[in-house]
Amino acid sequence: EIVLTQSPATLSVSPGERATLSCWASQSVSTNLAWYLQKPGQAPRLLIHGASTRATGIPVRFIGSGSGTEFTLTISSLQSEDFAVYFCHQYNIWPETFGQGTKVEIK
Amino acid sequence: QGQLVESGGGVVQPGRSLRLSCEASGFNLSNYGMHWVRQAPGKGLEWLAVIVHDGSNMYYADSVKGRFTISRDNSKNTLYLQMNSLRAEDTALYYCAKNQVPYASMVHFDFWGQGTLVTVSS
């Protein structure tokens, strides 16, 4: 199975600052990678699919990039509602897999 | 966009069985591949199983293969997860999730249910 490794595990950022989250795949997933945001007590919500396409209604401050084995989610200017856990997800091959998550917390 | 509502969770003893349901509304379930994903308390997401739109193909994570069975009844707009031989490590919040693209197999999820909690304990 493809292992997704997210880094860092926790990211402390001040509101208005930029956040950069990474996701590495143990083998190529092409651009079949999505990012989800999860807040406490809520289900995950789709942010990015196809490595770089924002889902409907997602603000432009969320930027996805990468292909193959290296992916990045950049939040250009953190807003209060962005403090949450972010997961990457590969759907290139079964079994599908998720990264272990990056928690973005207020500095 | 629609809605997914899971049910059937609860407290069950090790070795026993449980069947989860995921009722879809606001869209035609028969057009979409569907998944089960779980999240142990305080942990990350674990993908469990997928069933294609017409039920003709399923795939499982190794951790549940041979114990869990995913199925669907498109006439009832409902997805199921039959869980047998439950273990303490199966304790988690179980989500169903929907593929965004109709009739596609390998595609991202556009939305999830709120989950149903399964606790395996004696």
Coordinates of C-alpha atoms in Angstrom, one line a residue:
Chain A
E1 CA 0.0 0.0 0.0
I2 CA 1.1 3.6 -0.6
V3 CA 2.2 5.3 2.6
L4 CA 1.5 9.1 2.9
T5 CA 3.8 11.0 5.3
Q6 CA 2.7 14.4 6.4
S7 CA 5.1 17.0 7.8
P8 CA 5.1 18.7 10.2
A9 CA 2.9 16.9 12.7
T10 CA 2.0 20.3 14.3
L11 CA 2.5 23.7 12.9
S12 CA 2.2 26.8 15.1
V13 CA 1.3 29.9 13.1
S14 CA 0.1 33.4 13.9
P15 CA -3.1 34.7 12.1
G16 CA -2.3 36.4 8.9
E17 CA 0.9 34.4 8.4
R18 CA 1.6 31.8 5.7
A19 CA 1.4 28.0 6.4
T20 CA 3.1 25.3 4.4
L21 CA 2.1 21.7 4.8
S22 CA 3.8 18.8 3.1
C23 CA 2.7 15.3 2.1
W24 CA 5.0 12.7 0.7
A25 CA 3.9 9.5 -1.0
S26 CA 6.0 6.3 -0.9
Q27 CA 5.4 5.8 -4.6
S28 CA 3.9 8.0 -7.3
V29 CA 0.2 8.9 -7.1
S30 CA 0.4 11.1 -10.2
T31 CA -1.9 14.0 -9.2
N32 CA -4.5 11.8 -7.6
L33 CA -4.2 13.5 -4.3
A34 CA -6.7 15.5 -2.2
W35 CA -6.5 17.6 0.9
Y36 CA -9.2 17.7 3.6
L37 CA -9.6 19.9 6.6
Q38 CA -11.1 18.6 9.9
K39 CA -12.3 20.6 12.8
P40 CA -13.0 19.1 16.3
G41 CA -16.2 17.2 16.3
Q42 CA -16.8 17.6 12.6
A43 CA -16.4 15.4 9.5
P44 CA -13.5 16.1 7.1
R45 CA -14.2 18.7 4.4
L46 CA -12.7 18.7 0.9
L47 CA -10.3 21.5 0.2
I48 CA -8.2 20.4 -2.8
H49 CA -8.4 17.6 -5.4
G50 CA -6.3 16.6 -8.3
A51 CA -3.4 18.0 -6.2
S52 CA -4.1 21.6 -7.1
T53 CA -7.9 22.2 -7.9
R54 CA -9.8 24.0 -5.2
A55 CA -13.1 22.5 -4.3
T56 CA -16.3 24.5 -4.7
G57 CA -16.4 27.4 -2.2
I58 CA -12.9 27.1 -1.0
P59 CA -11.1 30.4 -0.7
V60 CA -8.2 31.3 -3.0
R61 CA -5.8 31.4 0.0
F62 CA -5.7 27.6 -0.2
I63 CA -3.1 26.5 -2.8
G64 CA -2.3 23.0 -3.6
S65 CA 0.7 21.9 -5.6
G66 CA 2.9 18.9 -6.5
S67 CA 2.7 15.7 -8.4
G68 CA 4.2 12.2 -8.2
T69 CA 5.4 11.8 -4.7
E70 CA 5.7 15.3 -3.3
F71 CA 2.8 17.6 -2.5
T72 CA 2.3 20.9 -0.7
L73 CA -0.7 22.7 0.7
T74 CA -0.1 26.4 1.3
I75 CA -2.4 28.7 3.2
S76 CA -1.3 32.1 2.2
S77 CA -2.8 34.1 5.1
L78 CA -4.2 32.1 7.9
Q79 CA -7.7 33.1 9.1
S80 CA -9.1 32.1 12.5
E81 CA -11.3 29.4 10.8
D82 CA -8.3 27.7 9.3
F83 CA -6.9 26.4 12.6
A84 CA -7.7 22.7 12.3
V85 CA -6.2 19.3 11.2
Y86 CA -5.3 18.8 7.6
F87 CA -5.1 15.4 5.9
C88 CA -3.9 14.3 2.5
H89 CA -5.5 11.4 0.7
Q90 CA -4.3 9.4 -2.3
Y91 CA -6.9 7.8 -4.6
N92 CA -4.5 6.7 -7.3
I93 CA -4.6 3.0 -6.3
W94 CA -6.5 0.8 -3.9
P95 CA -6.2 0.6 -1.0
E96 CA -6.7 4.3 -0.8
T97 CA -4.7 5.9 2.1
F98 CA -4.5 9.0 4.2
G99 CA -1.6 10.8 5.8
Q100 CA -1.5 11.0 9.6
G101 CA -2.5 14.7 9.6
T102 CA -1.0 18.1 10.3
K103 CA -2.5 20.1 13.1
V104 CA -2.3 23.9 12.4
E105 CA -2.6 25.7 15.8
I106 CA -2.5 29.3 16.8
K107 CA 0.9 30.6 17.8
Chain B
Q1 CA -25.0 18.5 -2.7
G2 CA -27.0 16.0 -0.6
Q3 CA -26.5 14.4 2.8
L4 CA -25.2 11.2 4.3
V5 CA -26.4 9.9 7.7
E6 CA -24.7 7.0 9.4
S7 CA -26.4 4.8 12.0
G8 CA -25.9 1.4 13.7
G9 CA -23.0 2.2 16.0
G10 CA -22.9 1.3 19.6
V11 CA -21.1 -0.8 22.3
V12 CA -20.4 -4.4 21.3
Q13 CA -18.3 -7.1 22.9
P14 CA -15.1 -8.4 21.2
G15 CA -15.9 -11.2 18.7
R16 CA -19.4 -10.0 18.1
S17 CA -20.9 -8.4 15.0
L18 CA -22.5 -5.1 14.0
R19 CA -24.0 -3.6 10.9
L20 CA -23.6 0.0 10.0
S21 CA -25.9 1.9 7.6
C22 CA -25.4 5.1 5.7
E23 CA -28.5 6.6 4.2
A24 CA -28.1 9.0 1.3
S25 CA -30.5 11.8 0.5
G26 CA -30.5 14.6 -2.1
F27 CA -28.7 12.6 -4.8
N28 CA -29.0 9.3 -6.5
L29 CA -26.7 6.9 -4.6
S30 CA -26.7 4.4 -7.6
N31 CA -24.5 6.8 -9.6
Y32 CA -21.6 7.0 -7.2
G33 CA -18.9 4.8 -5.7
M34 CA -19.0 4.9 -1.9
H35 CA -16.5 4.4 0.9
W36 CA -16.2 3.7 4.6
V37 CA -13.4 5.4 6.6
R38 CA -12.8 5.3 10.3
Q39 CA -11.1 7.4 12.9
A40 CA -10.0 6.0 16.2
P41 CA -10.3 8.4 19.2
G42 CA -7.7 11.2 18.8
K43 CA -6.2 9.5 15.8
G44 CA -6.1 10.0 12.0
L45 CA -8.2 8.7 9.2
E46 CA -8.1 5.1 8.1
W47 CA -9.7 4.1 4.7
L48 CA -11.5 0.8 5.0
A49 CA -13.5 -0.1 1.9
V50 CA -14.9 1.0 -1.4
I51 CA -17.9 -0.3 -3.4
V52 CA -18.3 0.9 -7.0
H53 CA -21.6 2.5 -8.1
D54 CA -23.4 -0.6 -9.2
G55 CA -22.0 -2.9 -6.5
S56 CA -20.0 -5.0 -9.0
N57 CA -16.6 -4.5 -7.3
M58 CA -15.4 -3.9 -3.8
Y59 CA -11.9 -3.5 -2.2
Y60 CA -10.8 -3.6 1.4
A61 CA -8.0 -2.5 3.6
D62 CA -5.9 -5.4 4.9
S63 CA -6.9 -4.5 8.4
V64 CA -10.5 -5.4 7.8
K65 CA -10.3 -7.9 4.9
G66 CA -12.2 -11.1 5.6
R67 CA -14.0 -9.5 8.6
F68 CA -15.9 -6.5 7.1
T69 CA -18.2 -6.5 4.1
I70 CA -19.3 -3.4 2.3
S71 CA -22.6 -3.6 0.4
R72 CA -25.3 -1.3 -1.0
D73 CA -29.0 -1.3 -1.7
N74 CA -29.4 1.4 -4.4
S75 CA -33.2 1.0 -4.3
K76 CA -33.1 2.1 -0.6
N77 CA -30.3 4.7 -1.3
T78 CA -28.3 3.0 1.5
L79 CA -24.8 1.8 2.0
Y80 CA -23.8 -0.8 4.6
L81 CA -20.8 -2.1 6.5
Q82 CA -21.2 -5.6 8.0
M83 CA -18.5 -5.9 10.7
N84 CA -17.8 -9.4 12.1
S85 CA -15.2 -10.7 14.7
L86 CA -14.9 -7.2 16.2
R87 CA -11.7 -6.3 18.1
A88 CA -10.9 -3.6 20.6
E89 CA -8.8 -1.9 17.9
D90 CA -11.9 -1.5 15.8
T91 CA -13.2 1.1 18.2
A92 CA -13.6 4.3 16.2
L93 CA -15.9 6.8 14.6
Y94 CA -17.1 5.3 11.3
Y95 CA -17.8 7.6 8.4
C96 CA -19.3 7.0 5.0
A97 CA -18.0 9.2 2.1
K98 CA -19.1 9.8 -1.4
N99 CA -17.1 10.0 -4.6
Q100 CA -17.6 13.3 -6.3
V101 CA -17.6 12.1 -9.9
P102 CA -20.4 9.7 -11.0
Y103 CA -19.5 6.3 -12.2
A104 CA -15.8 6.8 -11.5
S105 CA -13.7 4.5 -9.3
M106 CA -10.6 6.4 -8.4
V107 CA -11.7 9.8 -7.4
H108 CA -11.7 12.1 -4.4
F109 CA -14.6 12.3 -1.8
D110 CA -16.8 15.4 -2.0
F111 CA -18.6 15.0 1.2
W112 CA -18.9 12.8 4.3
G113 CA -21.5 11.8 6.9
Q114 CA -21.1 12.9 10.5
G115 CA -20.1 9.4 11.6
T116 CA -21.4 6.7 13.9
L117 CA -19.3 5.6 17.0
V118 CA -18.4 1.9 17.5
T119 CA -17.0 0.9 20.8
V120 CA -15.7 -2.7 21.2
S121 CA -15.4 -3.5 24.8
S122 CA -16.2 -6.3 27.2

